Short mmCIF file of C-alpha atoms in Angstrom, two decimals:
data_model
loop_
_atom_site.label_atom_id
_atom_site.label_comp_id
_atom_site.label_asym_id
_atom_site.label_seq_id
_atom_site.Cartn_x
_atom_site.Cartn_y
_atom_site.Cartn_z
CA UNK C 78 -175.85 19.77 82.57
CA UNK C 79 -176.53 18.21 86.07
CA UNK C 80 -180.28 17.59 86.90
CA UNK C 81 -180.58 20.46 89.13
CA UNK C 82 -184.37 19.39 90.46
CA UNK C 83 -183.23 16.07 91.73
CA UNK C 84 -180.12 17.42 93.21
CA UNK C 85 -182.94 19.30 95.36
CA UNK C 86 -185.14 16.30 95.61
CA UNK C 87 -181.57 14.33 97.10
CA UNK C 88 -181.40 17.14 99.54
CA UNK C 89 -184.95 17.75 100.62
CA UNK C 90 -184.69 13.77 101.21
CA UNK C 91 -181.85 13.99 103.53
CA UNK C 92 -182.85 16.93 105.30
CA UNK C 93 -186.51 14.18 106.30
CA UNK C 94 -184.51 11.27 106.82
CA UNK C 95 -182.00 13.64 109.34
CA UNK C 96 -185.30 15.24 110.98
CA UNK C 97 -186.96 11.59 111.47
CA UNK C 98 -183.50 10.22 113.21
CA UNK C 99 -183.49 13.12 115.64
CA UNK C 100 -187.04 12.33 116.35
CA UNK C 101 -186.22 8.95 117.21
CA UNK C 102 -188.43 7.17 114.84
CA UNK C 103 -190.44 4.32 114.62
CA UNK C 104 -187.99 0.95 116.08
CA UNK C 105 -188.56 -1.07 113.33
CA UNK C 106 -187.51 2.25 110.61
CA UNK C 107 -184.71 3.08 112.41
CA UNK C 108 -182.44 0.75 110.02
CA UNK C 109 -183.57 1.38 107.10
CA UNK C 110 -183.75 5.04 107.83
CA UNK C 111 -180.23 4.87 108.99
CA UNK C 112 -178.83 2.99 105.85
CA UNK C 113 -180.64 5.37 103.92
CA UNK C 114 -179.19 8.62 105.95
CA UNK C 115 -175.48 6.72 105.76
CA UNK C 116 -175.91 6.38 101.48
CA UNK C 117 -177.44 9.80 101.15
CA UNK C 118 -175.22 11.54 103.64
CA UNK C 119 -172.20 11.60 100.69
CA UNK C 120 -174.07 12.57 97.83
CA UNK C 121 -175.12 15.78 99.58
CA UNK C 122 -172.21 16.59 100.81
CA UNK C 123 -170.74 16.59 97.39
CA UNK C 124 -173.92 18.78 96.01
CA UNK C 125 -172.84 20.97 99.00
CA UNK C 126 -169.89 21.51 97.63
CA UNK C 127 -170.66 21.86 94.32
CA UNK C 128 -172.88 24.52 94.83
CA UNK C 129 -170.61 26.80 96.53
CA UNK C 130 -167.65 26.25 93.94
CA UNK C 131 -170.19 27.68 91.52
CA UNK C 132 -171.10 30.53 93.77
CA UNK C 133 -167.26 30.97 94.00
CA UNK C 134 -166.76 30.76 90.85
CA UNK C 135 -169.56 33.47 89.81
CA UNK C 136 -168.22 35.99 92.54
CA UNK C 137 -164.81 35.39 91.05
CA UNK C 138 -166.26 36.29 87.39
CA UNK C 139 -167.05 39.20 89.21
CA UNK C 140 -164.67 40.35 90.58
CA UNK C 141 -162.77 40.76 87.58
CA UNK C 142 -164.22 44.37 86.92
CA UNK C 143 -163.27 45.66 90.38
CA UNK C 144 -159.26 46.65 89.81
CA UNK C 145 -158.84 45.72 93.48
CA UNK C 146 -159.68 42.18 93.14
CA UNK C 147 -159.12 41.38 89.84
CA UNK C 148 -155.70 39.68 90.71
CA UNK C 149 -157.16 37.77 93.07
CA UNK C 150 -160.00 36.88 90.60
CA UNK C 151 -157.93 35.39 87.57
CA UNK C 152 -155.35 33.25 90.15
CA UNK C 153 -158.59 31.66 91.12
CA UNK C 154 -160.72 31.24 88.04
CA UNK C 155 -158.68 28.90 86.58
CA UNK C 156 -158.83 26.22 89.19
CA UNK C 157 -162.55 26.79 89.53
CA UNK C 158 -163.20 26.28 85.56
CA UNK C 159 -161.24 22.84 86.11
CA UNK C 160 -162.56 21.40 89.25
CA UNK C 161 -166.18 22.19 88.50
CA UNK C 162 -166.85 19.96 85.59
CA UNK C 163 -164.60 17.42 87.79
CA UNK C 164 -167.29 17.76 90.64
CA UNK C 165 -170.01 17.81 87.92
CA UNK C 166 -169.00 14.16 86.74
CA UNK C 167 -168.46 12.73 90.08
CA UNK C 168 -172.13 13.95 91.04
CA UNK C 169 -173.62 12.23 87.68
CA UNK C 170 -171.64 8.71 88.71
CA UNK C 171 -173.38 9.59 92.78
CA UNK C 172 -176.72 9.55 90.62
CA UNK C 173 -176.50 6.75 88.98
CA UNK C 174 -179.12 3.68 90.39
CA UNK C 175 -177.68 1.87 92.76
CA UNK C 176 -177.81 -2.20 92.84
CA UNK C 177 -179.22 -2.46 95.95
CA UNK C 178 -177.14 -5.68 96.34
CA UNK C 179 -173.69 -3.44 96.26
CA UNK C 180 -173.26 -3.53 100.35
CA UNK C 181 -174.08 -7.10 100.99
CA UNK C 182 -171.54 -10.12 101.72
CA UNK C 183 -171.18 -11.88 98.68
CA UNK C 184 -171.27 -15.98 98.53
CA UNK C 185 -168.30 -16.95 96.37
CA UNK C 186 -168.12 -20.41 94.09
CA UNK C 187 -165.08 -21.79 92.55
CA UNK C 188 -165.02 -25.19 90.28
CA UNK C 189 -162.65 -26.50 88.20
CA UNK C 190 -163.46 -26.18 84.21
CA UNK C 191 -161.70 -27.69 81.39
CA UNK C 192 -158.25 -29.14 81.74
CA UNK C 193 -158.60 -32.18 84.32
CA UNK C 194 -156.04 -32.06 87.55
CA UNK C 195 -154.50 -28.53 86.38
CA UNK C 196 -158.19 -27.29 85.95
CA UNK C 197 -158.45 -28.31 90.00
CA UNK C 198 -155.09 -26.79 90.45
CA UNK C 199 -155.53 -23.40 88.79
CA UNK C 200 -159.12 -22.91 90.86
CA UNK C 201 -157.19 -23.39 93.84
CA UNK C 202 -155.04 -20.80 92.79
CA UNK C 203 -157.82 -18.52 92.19
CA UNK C 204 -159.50 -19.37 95.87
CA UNK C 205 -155.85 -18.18 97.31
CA UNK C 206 -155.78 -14.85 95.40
CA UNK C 207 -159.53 -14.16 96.57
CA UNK C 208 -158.69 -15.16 99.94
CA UNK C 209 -155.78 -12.56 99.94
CA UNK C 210 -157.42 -9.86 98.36
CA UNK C 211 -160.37 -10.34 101.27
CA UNK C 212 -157.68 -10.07 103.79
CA UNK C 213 -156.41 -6.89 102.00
CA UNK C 214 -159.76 -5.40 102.22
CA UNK C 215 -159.81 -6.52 105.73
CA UNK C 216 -162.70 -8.76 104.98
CA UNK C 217 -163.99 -11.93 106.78
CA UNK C 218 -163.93 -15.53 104.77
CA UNK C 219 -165.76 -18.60 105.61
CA UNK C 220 -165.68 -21.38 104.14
CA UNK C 221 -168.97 -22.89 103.73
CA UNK C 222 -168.19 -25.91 102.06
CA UNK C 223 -164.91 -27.36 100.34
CA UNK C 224 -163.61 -30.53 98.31
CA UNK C 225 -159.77 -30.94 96.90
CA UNK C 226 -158.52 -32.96 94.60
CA UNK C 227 -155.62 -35.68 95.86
CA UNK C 228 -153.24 -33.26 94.10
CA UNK C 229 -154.21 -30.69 96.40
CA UNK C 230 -156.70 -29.02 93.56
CA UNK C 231 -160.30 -27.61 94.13
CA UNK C 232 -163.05 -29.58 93.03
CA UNK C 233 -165.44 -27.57 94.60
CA UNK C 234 -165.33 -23.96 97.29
CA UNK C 235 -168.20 -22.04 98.44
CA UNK C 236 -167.10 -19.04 100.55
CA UNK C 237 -169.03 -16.38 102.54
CA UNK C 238 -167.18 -12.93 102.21
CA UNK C 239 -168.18 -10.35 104.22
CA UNK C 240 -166.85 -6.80 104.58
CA UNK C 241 -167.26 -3.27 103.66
CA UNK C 242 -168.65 -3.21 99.51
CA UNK C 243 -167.75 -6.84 98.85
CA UNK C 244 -170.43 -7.32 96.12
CA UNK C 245 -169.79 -4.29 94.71
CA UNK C 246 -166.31 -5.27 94.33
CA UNK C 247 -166.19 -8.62 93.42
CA UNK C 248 -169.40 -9.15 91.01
CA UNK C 249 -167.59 -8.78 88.19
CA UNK C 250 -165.00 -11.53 88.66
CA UNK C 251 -168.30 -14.57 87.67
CA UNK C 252 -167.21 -16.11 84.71
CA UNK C 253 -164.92 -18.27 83.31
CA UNK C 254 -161.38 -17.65 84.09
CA UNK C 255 -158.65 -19.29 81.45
CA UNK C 256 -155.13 -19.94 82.47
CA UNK C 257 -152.23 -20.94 80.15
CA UNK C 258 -148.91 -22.56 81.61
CA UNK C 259 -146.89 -25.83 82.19
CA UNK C 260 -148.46 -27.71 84.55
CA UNK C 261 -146.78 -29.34 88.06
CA UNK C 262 -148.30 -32.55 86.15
CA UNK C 263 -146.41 -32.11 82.68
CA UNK C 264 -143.04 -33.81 82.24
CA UNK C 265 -141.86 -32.24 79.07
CA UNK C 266 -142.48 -28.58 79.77
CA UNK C 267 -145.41 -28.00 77.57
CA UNK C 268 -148.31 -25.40 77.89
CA UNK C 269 -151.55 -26.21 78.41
CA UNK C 270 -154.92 -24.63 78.76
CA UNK C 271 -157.23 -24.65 81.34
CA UNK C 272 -159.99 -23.46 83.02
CA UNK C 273 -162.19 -22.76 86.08
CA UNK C 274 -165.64 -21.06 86.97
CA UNK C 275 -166.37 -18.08 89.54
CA UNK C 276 -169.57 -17.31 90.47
CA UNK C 277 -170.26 -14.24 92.72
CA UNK C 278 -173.50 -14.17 94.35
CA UNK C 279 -174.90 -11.15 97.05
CA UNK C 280 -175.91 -13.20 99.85
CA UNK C 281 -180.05 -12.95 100.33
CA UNK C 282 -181.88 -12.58 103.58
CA UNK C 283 -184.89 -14.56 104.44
CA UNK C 284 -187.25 -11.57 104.23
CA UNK C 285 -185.79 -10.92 100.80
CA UNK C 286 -186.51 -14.92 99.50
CA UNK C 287 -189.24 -16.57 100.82
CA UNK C 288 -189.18 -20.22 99.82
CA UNK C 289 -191.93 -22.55 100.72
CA UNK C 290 -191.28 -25.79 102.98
CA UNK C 291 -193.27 -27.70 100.27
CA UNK C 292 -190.75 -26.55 97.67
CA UNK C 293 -187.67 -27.92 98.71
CA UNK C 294 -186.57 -31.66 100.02
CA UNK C 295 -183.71 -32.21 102.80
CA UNK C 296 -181.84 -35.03 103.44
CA UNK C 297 -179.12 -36.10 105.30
CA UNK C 298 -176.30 -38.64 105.09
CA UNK C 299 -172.46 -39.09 105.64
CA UNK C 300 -169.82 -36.86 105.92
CA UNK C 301 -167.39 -37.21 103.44
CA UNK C 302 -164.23 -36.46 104.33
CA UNK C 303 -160.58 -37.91 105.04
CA UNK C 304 -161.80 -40.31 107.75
CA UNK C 305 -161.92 -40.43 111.68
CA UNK C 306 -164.67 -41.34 113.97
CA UNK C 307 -166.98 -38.71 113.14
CA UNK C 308 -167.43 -38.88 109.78
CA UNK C 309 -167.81 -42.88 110.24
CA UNK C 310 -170.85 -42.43 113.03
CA UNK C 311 -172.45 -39.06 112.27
CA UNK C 312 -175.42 -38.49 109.50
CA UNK C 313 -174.33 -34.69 109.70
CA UNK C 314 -174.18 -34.00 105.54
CA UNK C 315 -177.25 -31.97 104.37
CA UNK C 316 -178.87 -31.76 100.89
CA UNK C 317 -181.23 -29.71 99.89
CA UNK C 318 -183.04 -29.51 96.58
CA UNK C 319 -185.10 -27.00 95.41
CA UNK C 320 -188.22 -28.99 93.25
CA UNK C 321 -189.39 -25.47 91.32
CA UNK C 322 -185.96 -25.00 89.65
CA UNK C 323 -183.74 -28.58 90.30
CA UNK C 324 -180.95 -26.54 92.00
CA UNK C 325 -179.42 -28.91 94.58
CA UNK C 326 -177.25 -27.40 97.28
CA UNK C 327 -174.79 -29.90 99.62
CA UNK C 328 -173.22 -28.99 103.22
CA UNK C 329 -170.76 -31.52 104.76
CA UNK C 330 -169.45 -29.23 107.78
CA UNK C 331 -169.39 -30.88 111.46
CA UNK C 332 -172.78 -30.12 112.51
CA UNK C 333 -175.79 -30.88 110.77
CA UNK C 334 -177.61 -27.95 112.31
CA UNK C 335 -175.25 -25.53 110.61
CA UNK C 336 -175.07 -27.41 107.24
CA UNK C 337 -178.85 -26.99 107.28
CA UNK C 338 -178.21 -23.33 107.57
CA UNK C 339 -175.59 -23.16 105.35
CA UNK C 340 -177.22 -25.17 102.62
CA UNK C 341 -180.24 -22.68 102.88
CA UNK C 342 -177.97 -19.25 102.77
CA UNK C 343 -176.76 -20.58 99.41
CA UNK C 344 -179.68 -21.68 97.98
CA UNK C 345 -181.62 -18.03 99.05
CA UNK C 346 -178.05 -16.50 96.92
CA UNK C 347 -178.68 -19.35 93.63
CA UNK C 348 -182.08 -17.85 93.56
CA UNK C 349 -181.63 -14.20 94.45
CA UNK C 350 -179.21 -14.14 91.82
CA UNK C 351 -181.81 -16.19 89.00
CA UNK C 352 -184.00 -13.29 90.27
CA UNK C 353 -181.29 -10.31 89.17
CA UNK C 354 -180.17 -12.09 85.97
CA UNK C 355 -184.30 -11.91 85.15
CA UNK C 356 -184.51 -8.63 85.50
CA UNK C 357 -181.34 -7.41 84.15
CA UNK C 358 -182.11 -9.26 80.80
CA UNK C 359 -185.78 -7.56 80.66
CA UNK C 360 -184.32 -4.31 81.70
CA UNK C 361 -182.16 -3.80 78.50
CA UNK C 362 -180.71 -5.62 75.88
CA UNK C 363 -178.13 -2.68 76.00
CA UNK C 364 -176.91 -4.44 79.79
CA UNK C 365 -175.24 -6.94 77.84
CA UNK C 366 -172.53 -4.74 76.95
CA UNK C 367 -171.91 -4.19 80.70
CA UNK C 368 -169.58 -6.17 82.77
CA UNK C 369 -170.58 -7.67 85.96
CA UNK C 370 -174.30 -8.90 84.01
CA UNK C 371 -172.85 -11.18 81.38
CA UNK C 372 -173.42 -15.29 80.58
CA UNK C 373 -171.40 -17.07 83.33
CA UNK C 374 -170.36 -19.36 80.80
CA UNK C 375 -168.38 -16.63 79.00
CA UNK C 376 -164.76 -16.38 79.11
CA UNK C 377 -163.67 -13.27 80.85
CA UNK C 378 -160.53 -13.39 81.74
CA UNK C 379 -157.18 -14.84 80.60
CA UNK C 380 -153.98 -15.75 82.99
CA UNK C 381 -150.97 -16.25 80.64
CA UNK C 382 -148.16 -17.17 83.33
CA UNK C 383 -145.12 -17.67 80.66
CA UNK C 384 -145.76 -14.08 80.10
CA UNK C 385 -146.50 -12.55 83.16
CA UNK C 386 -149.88 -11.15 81.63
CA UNK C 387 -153.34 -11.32 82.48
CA UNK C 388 -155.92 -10.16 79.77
CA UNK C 389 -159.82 -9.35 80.78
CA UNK C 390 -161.74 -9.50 77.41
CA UNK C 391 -164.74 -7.95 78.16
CA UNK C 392 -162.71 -4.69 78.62
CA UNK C 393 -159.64 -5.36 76.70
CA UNK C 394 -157.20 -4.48 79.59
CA UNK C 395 -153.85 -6.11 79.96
CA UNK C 396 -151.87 -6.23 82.69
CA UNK C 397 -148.30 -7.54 82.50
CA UNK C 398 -148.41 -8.02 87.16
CA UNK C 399 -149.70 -11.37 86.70
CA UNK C 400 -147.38 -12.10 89.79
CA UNK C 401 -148.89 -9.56 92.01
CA UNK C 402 -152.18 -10.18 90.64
CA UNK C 403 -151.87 -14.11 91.97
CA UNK C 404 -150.78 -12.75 95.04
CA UNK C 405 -154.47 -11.09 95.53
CA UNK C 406 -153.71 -7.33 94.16
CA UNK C 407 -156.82 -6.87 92.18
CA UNK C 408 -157.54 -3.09 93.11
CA UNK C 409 -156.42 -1.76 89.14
CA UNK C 410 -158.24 -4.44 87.27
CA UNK C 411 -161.86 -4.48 89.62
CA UNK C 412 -160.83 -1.03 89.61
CA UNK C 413 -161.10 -0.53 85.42
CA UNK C 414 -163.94 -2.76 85.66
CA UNK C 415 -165.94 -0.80 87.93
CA UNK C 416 -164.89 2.06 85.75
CA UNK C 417 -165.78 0.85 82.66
CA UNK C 418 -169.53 -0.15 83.84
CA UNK C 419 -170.26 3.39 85.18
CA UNK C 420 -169.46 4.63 81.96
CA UNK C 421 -171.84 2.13 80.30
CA UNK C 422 -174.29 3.52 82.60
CA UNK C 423 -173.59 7.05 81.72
CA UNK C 424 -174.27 6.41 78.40
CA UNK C 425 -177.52 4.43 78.65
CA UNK C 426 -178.54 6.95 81.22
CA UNK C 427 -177.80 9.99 78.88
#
């Protein structure tokens, strides 16, 4: 059975928030009033409709004594019996607590693991699928800070991806991601295994993290780079360390203005996220069994190219599109994932 008092509660909500907009409101509420008015504005509708499909569906019970209607009355019962307990389990997913992180960019990290060169390789591959899945989505990606390998591997990528749910979409790709094939750098044909880390943090703001001048340490020094005049003159390379917690964040962009913005985005993300994994692991022992809140050393997800298949462990799905999955169509699999964790929710919630 649906809660029935907090659908009212949902709608008494909306019908403030609404009343407060049209009354203009104080300046600085109007944001959060409007955020709350754009997330609420959904729900209701589907309680909305809902609502009457049960009406309907009690008039059409009705009507089944009146010899006029009663035609009319058993062509529609049927599809009312089947799309109310549809509605019904859509509404219980709409009720479910919301990580309040869900609509923020998300700051995206990609190193190579295990394997040497064809660890730097395969992480490159991954940045390339993310990068095409973001344009997909029609999101934005900026690179924040980057380092290949002389092979043309990743040794290190931070990313800023911004767009329409991008944490909600991609939190559940942090972890370690295994690949199995013959690498460029393997003469006789032979597979190998490999591996590289993603780590998907929701960007913080700086009302959200407040961090102390006296708790962090900036220097500068070179650029490091390929070479030219500017990275030979310019101290423009900014690194910030954090003295609480030892985390040590680097920006070697052009300006030294923006690195210093940069490096302090990403360290507000390292310890927004320290922040969520805290709570999520005093919250319930039972998250654990949830993607998206899991070790980041943990294995997730295996790429076996010499069968076309991908494998995500935490959810047992295989997929034999490893192809199109390379080429940045991840919809099915964050799809199932996303699936998978509301139903996790259901049950802990039930």
């Amino acid at each position: 059975m649906l809660p029935v008092d907090k659908l009212a509660q949902i709608e008494d909500r909306f019908a403030y928030v609404e009343a407060r907009l049209n009354d203009g409101g104080q300046p600085s509420q109007i944001a959060d009033l409007s955020r709350e008015y754009t997330n609420l504005r959904p729900v209701v509708a589907q309680i909305a409709e809902w609502r009457q499909s049960v009406l309907d569906l009690t008039e059409a019970e009705a009507m089944l004594s009146d010899p006029e209607m009663r035609e009319l009355a058993e062509e529609e019962l049927p599809r009312l019996k089947a799309r109310i307990p549809e509605m019904e389990q859509a509404l219980r997913l709409a009720l479910l607590p919301k990580d309040a992180d869900d609509a923020k960019p998300a700051i995206l990290e990609i190193r190579p693991g295990t394997g040497g060169d064809e660890a730097g390789l395969f992480a490159a591959d991954l940045a390339r699928m993310y990068q095409r899945h973001a344009e997909k989505m029609g999101w934005s990606w900026e690179v924040l800070e980057e380092a290949h390998s002389d092979l043309g591997g990743i040794k290190e990528l931070t990313v800023r991806v911004a767009g329409e749910g991008v944490f909600a979409r991609l939190k559940y790709e942090s972890g370690v991601h295994r690949v199995q094939r013959v690498p460029e750098t393997e003469a006789q044909g032979r597979i190998h295994t490999s591996a590289a880390t993603v780590a998907v943090l929701p960007e913080a703001e700086e009302v959200e993290i407040d961090i102390p001048a006296s708790d962090i340490r900036i220097d500068t020094m070179r650029s490091s780079g390929a070479g030219g005049q500017h990275v030979n003159t310019t101290d423009s390379a900014v690194r910030i360390t954090h003295l609480p917690t030892g985390i040590i964040i680097t920006s070697s962009m052009k300006s030294q203005h923006q690195n210093r913005a940069t490096a302090m985005a990403v360290l507000r993300a390292r310890l927004h996220d320290m922040e969520r994994s805290r709570i999520d692991n005093a919250r319930s022992a039972d998250r654990r069994a949830q993607v998206g809140s899991g070790d980041r050393s943990e294995r997730i997800r295996t790429y076996n190219f010499p069968q076309g298949r991908l494998t995500d462990h935490r959810i047992n799905l295989t997929l034999y599109s490893l192809a199109q999955i390379i080429e940045g169509n991840l919809t099915e699999i964050i799809d199932a994932l996303t699936a998978h964790d509301q139903a996790a929710k259901l049950a802990e919630a039930e």
